[in-house]
Coordinates of C-alpha atoms and ligand atoms in Angstrom, one line a residue:
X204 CA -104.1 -234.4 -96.9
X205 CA -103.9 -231.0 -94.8
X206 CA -100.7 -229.6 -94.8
X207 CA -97.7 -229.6 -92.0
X208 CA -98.6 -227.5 -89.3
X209 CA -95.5 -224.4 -89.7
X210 CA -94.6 -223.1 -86.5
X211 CA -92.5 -220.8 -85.0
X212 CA -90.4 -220.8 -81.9
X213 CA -90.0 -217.5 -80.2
X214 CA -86.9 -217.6 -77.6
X215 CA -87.2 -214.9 -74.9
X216 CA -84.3 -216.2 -72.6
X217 CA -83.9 -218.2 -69.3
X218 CA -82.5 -221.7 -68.4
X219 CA -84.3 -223.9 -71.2
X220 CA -81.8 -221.7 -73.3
X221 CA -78.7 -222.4 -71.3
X222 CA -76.2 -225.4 -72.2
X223 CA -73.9 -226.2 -69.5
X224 CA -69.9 -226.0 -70.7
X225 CA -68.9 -229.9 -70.5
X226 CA -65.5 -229.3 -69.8
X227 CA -66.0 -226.1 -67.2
X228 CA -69.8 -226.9 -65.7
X229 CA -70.6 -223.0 -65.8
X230 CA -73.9 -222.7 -67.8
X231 CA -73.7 -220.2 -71.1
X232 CA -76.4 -219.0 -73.8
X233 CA -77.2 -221.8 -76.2
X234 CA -76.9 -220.2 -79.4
X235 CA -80.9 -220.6 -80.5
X236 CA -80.5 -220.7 -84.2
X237 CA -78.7 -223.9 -83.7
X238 CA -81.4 -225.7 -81.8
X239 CA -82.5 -228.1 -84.7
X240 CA -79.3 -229.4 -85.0
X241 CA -79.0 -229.7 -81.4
X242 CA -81.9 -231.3 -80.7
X243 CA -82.4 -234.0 -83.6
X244 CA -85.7 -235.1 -82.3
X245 CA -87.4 -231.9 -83.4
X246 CA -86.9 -233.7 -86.8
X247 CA -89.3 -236.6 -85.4
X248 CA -92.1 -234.2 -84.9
X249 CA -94.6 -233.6 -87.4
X250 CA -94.3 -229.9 -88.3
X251 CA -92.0 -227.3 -89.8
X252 CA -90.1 -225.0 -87.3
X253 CA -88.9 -222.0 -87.7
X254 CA -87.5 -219.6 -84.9
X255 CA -86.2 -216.7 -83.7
X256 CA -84.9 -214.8 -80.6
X257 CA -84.5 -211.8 -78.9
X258 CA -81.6 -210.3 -79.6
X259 CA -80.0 -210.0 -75.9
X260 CA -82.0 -213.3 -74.3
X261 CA -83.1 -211.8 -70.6
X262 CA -83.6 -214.0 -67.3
X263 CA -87.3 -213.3 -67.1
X264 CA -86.8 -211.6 -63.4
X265 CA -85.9 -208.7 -66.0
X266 CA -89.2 -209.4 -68.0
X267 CA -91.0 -205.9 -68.7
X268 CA -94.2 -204.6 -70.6
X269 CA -92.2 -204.0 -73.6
X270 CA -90.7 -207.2 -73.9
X271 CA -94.7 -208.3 -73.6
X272 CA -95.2 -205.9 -76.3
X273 CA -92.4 -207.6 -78.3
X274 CA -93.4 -210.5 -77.6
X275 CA -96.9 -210.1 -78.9
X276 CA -95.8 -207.6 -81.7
X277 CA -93.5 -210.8 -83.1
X278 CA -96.6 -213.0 -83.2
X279 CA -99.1 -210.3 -84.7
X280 CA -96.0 -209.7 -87.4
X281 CA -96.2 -213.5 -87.9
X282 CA -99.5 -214.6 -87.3
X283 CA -100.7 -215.3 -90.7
X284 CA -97.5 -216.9 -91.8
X285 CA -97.4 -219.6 -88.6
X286 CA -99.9 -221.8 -87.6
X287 CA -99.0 -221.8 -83.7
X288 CA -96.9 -220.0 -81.6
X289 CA -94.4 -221.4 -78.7
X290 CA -92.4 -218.4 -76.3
X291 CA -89.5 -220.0 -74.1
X292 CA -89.7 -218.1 -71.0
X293 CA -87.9 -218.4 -67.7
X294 CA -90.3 -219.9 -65.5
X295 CA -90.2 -216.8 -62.6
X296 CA -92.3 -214.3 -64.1
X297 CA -93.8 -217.3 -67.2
X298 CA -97.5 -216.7 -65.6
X299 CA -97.1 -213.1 -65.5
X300 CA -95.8 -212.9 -69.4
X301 CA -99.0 -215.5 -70.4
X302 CA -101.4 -212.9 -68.6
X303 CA -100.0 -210.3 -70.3
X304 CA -100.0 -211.7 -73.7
X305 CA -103.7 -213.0 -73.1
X306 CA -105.1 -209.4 -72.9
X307 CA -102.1 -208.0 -75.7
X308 CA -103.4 -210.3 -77.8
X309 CA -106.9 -210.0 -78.8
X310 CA -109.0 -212.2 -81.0
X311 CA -106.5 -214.8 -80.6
X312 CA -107.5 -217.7 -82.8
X313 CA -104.6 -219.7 -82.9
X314 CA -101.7 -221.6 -80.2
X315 CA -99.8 -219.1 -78.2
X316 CA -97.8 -221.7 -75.9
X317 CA -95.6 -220.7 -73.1
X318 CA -93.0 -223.1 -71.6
X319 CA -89.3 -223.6 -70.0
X320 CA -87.9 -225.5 -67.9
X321 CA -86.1 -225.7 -64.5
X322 CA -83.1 -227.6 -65.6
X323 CA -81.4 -226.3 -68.9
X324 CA -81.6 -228.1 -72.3
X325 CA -78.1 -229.4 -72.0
X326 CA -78.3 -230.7 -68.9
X327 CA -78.1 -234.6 -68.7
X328 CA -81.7 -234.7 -66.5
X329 CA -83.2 -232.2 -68.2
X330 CA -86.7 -231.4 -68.3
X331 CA -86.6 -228.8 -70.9
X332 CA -86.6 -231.5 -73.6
X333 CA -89.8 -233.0 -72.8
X334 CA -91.7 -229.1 -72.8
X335 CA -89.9 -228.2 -75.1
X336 CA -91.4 -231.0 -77.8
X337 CA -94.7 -231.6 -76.4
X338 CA -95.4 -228.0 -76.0
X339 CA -94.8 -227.6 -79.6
X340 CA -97.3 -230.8 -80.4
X341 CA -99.8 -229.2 -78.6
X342 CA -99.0 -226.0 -80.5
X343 CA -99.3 -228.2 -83.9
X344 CA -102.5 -229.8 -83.1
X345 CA -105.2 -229.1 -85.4
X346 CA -108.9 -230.6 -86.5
X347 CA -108.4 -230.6 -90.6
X348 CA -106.1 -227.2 -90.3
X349 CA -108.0 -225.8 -88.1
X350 CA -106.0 -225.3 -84.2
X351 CA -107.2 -226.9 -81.8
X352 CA -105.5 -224.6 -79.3
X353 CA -106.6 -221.2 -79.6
X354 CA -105.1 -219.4 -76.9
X355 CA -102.5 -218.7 -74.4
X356 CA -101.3 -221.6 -72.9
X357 CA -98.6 -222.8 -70.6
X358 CA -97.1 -226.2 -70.9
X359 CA -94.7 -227.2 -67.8
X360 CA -94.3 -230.9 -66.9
X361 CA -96.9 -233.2 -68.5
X362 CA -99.6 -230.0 -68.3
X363 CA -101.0 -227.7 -70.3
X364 CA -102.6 -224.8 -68.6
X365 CA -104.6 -221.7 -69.4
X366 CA -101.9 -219.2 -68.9
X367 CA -103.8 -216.7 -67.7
X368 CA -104.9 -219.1 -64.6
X369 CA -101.5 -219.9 -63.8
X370 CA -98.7 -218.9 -60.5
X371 CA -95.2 -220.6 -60.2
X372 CA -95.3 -222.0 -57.0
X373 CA -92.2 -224.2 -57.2
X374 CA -88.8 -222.7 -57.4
X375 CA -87.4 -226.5 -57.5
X376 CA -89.8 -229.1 -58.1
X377 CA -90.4 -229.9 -62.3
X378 CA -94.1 -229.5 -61.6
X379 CA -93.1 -225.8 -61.0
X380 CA -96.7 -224.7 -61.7
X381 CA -100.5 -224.8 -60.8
X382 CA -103.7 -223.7 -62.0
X383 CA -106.3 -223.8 -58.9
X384 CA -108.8 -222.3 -60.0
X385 CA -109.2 -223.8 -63.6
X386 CA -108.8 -227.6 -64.6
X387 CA -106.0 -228.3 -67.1
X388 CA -106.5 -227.7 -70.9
X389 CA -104.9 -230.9 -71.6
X390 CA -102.6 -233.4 -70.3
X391 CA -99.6 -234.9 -72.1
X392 CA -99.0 -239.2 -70.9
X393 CA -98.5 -241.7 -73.8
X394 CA -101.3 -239.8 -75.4
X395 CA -101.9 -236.3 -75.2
X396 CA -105.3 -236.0 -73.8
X397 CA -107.0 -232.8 -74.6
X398 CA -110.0 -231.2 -72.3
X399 CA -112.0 -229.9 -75.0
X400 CA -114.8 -228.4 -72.9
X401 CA -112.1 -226.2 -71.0
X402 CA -110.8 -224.4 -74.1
X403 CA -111.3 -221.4 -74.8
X404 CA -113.6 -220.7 -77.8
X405 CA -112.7 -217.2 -79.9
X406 CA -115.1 -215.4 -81.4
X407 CA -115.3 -216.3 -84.8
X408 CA -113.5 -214.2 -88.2
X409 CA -112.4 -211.7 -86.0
X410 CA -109.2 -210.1 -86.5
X411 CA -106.0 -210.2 -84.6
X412 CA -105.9 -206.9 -82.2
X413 CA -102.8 -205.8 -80.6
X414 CA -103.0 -204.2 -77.3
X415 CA -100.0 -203.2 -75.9
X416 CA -100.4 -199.8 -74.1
X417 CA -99.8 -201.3 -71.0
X418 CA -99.8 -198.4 -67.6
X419 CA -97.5 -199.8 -65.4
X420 CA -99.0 -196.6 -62.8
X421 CA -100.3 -199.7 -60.2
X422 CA -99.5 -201.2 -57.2
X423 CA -100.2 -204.2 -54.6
X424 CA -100.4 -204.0 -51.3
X425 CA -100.5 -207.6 -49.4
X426 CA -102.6 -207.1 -45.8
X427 CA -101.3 -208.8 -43.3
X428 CA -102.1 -209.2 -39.3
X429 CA -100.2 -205.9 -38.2
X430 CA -99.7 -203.7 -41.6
X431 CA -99.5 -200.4 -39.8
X432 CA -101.4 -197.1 -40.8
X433 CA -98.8 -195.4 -42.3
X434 CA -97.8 -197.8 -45.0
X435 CA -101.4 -198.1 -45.9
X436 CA -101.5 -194.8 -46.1
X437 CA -98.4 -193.8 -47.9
X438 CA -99.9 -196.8 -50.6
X439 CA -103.5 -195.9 -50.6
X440 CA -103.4 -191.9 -50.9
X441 CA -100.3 -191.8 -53.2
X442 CA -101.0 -190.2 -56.7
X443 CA -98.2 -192.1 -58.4
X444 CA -101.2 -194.6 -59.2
X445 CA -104.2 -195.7 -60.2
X446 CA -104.7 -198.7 -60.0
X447 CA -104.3 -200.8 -57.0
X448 CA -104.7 -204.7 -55.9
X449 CA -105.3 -205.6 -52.3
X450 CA -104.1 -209.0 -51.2
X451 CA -106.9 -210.0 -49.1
X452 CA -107.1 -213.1 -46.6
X453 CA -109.7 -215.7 -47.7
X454 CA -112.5 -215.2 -49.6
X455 CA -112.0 -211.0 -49.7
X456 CA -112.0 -210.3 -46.1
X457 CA -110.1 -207.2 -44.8
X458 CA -109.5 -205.4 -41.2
X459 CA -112.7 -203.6 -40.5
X460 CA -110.9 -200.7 -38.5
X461 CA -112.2 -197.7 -39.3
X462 CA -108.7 -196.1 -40.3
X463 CA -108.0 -197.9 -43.2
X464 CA -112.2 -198.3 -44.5
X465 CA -111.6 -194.5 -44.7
X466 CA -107.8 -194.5 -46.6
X467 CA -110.1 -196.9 -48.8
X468 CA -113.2 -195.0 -49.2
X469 CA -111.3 -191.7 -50.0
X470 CA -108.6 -193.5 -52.7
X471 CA -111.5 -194.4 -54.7
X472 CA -114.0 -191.3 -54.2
X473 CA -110.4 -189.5 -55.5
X474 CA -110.4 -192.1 -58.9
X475 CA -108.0 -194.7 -57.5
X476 CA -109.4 -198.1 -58.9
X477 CA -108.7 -200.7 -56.1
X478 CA -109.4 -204.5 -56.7
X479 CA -109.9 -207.3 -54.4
X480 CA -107.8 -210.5 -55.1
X481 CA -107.6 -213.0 -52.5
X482 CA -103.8 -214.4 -51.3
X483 CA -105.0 -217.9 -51.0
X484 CA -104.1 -219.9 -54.1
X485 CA -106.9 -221.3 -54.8
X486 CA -110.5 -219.8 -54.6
X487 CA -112.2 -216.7 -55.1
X488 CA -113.4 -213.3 -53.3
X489 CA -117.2 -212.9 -52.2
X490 CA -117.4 -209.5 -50.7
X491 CA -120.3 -209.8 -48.5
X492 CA -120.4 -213.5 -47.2
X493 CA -118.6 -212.1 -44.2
X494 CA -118.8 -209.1 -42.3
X495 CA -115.1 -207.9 -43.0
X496 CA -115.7 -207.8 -46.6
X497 CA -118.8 -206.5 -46.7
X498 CA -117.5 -202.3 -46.3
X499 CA -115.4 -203.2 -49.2
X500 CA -118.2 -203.5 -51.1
X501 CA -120.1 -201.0 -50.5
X502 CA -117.2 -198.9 -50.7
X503 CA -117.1 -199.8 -54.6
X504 CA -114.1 -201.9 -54.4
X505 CA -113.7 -204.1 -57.3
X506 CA -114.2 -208.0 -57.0
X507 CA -111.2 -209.8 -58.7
X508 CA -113.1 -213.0 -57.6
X509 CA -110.9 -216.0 -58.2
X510 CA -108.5 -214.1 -60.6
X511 CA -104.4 -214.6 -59.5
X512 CA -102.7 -212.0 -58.6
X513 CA -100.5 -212.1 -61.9
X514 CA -103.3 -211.7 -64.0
X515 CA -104.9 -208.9 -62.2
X516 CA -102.2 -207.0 -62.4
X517 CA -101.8 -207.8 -66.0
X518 CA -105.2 -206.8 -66.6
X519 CA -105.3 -203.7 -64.5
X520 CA -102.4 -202.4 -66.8
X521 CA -103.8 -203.6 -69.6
X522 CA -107.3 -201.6 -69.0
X523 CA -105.3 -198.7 -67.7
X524 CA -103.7 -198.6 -71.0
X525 CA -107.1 -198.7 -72.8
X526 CA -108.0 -195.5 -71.1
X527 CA -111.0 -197.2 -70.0
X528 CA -114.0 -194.3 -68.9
X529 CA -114.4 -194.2 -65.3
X530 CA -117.7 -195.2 -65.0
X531 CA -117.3 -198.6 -66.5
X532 CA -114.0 -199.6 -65.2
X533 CA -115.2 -201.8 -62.6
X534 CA -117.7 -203.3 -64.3
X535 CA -115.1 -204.0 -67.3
X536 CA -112.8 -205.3 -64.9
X537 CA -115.7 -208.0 -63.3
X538 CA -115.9 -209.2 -66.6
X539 CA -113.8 -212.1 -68.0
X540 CA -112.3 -210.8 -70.8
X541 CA -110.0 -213.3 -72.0
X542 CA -110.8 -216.4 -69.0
X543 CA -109.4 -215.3 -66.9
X544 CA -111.9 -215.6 -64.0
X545 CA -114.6 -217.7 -63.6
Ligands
LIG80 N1 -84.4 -217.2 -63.4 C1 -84.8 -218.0 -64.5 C2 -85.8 -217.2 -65.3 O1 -86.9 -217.1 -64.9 C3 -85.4 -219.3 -64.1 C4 -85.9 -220.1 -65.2 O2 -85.4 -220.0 -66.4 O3 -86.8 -221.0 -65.1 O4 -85.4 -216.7 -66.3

């Protein structure tokens, strides 16, 4: 018989931590080390749990690179001990923390699963419940001992996502998130039904590989029809970065006048690293297959193809961080590191 899977619950903050005061209605912090005897069901489930919070819980509209790093540096402190991983999160920045975490943590061999919920754990209609305990059945499942799971994924209403593929794109619906441009890892009705051939495969024996010198020295700059010179060029010759993401329109396509080809083409002949991510949700960048992406290209801008926004920024610190050499940045940055784009 293989042993219980031991997991440990890692509370970050936001409303799947909140209980809502019977008497008064106003919602307050749930006090975490409490939650098995508030939630009896968590006895039902067939695992050991363990857990442990952040000592001042944050809404994750305050979420920052060091609380990824804390985040992470819990897990890699843990990682032998536990056999999977779940992080309560608020849902507004969730995707953002799971991109993160997929480059902090490297050689990730075991269940790192995000979730929350939009409704808090006390409330009577709660869906915090539900992702609360099937996230941590996904994080417990296992082939004889070995996880099935073995990266950073988000669970959120009957779904279990590849974090780093994920955008919140609900601020009130349960089915708060989407992943457009990767099918589900698994799915969770009266069985949970895993996609096997969507998960990702680790490289095997290697060693977990912290990574948390994230340079937060980037920027984004959405185009849109009218986005005048000077805020272009107040963005794109600034030397407070180096890194920055351009929210394109479609499949990487750009204004072709001449003004801002140039702020371009000078940002990057000065070292500036500027990718190309797409504002549609769903699809990728092809520089080249029209005629007002094509300058891009040959201007050396880097192709986030069908990455989100979240994780390209994500990786961009993450790579920044890495003091990656010049020459091979864009090339690095084509690559899918952690699946992250296809
Ligand atoms: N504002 C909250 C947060 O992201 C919302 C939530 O918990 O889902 O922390």
């Amino acid at each position: 018989m293989t042993k219980q899977p031991h997991i440990l619950l890692i509370y970050t903050g936001g409303t799947i931590g909140m209980i809502k005061d019977v008497y008064t209605g106003s919602l307050k912090a749930f006090d975490f080390d409490s939650l098995l005897i508030k939630i009896p069901e968590l006895h039902l489930l067939d695992c050991s749990i363990e857990t442990i919070s952040f000592e001042e819980p944050i809404d994750s509209s305050n979420m920052q690179p060091k609380y990824w790093a804390d985040i992470a540096i819990i897990i890699g402190e843990n990682y032998l001990k536990f056999d999977g991983f779940v992080v309560l999160h608020g849902s507004d920045t969730m995707s953002y923390t799971a991109s993160a975490l997929s480059f902090m943590l490297e050689n990730l061999a075991k269940p790192v699963i995000l979730t929350g919920s939009q409704l808090p754990i006390g409330d009577l209609r709660t869906d915090a419940k539900e992702n609360l305990i099937t996230s941590i059945q996904m994080a417990s499942l296992n082939i004889e001992g070995l996880p099935v799971i073995r990266e950073v994924g988000l669970y959120f209403e009957y779904k279990l996502y590849r974090g780093n593929r994920t955008t919140k794109l609900n601020a009130e619906h349960f089915e708060a998130f989407e992943s457009f441009n990767y099918p589900n890892l698994a799915e969770s009705g009266v069985h949970l039904n895993v996609n096997l051939e969507s998960l990702w495969k680790p490289k095997a024996n290697k060693e977990l590989i912290l990574r948390t010198a994230m340079d937060t020295n980037i920027g984004v700059l959405k185009l849109f029809p009218g986005i005048s010179r000077p805020i272009c060029e107040a963005v794109l010759t600034s030397n407070l970065i180096k890194g920055l993401i351009i929210e394109t329109y479609g499949a990487g396509n750009a204004t072709t006048e001449p003004w801002f080809l140039e702020l371009i083409e000078n940002a990057i002949r000065k070292g500036l690293h500027v990718v190309n991510v797409t504002q549609c949700a769903g699809g990728s960048v092809n520089m080249g297959q029209y005629e007002t992406s094509s300058q891009l290209r040959l201007l050396g801008v880097i192709s986030g193809r069908d990455i989100t926004t979240e994780a390209a920024i994500a990786k961009l610190m993450y790579l920044l961080g890495e003091n990656i050499e010049q020459k091979d940045f864009k090339t690095i940055f084509e690559t899918s590191l952690r699946g992250e784009m296809s």
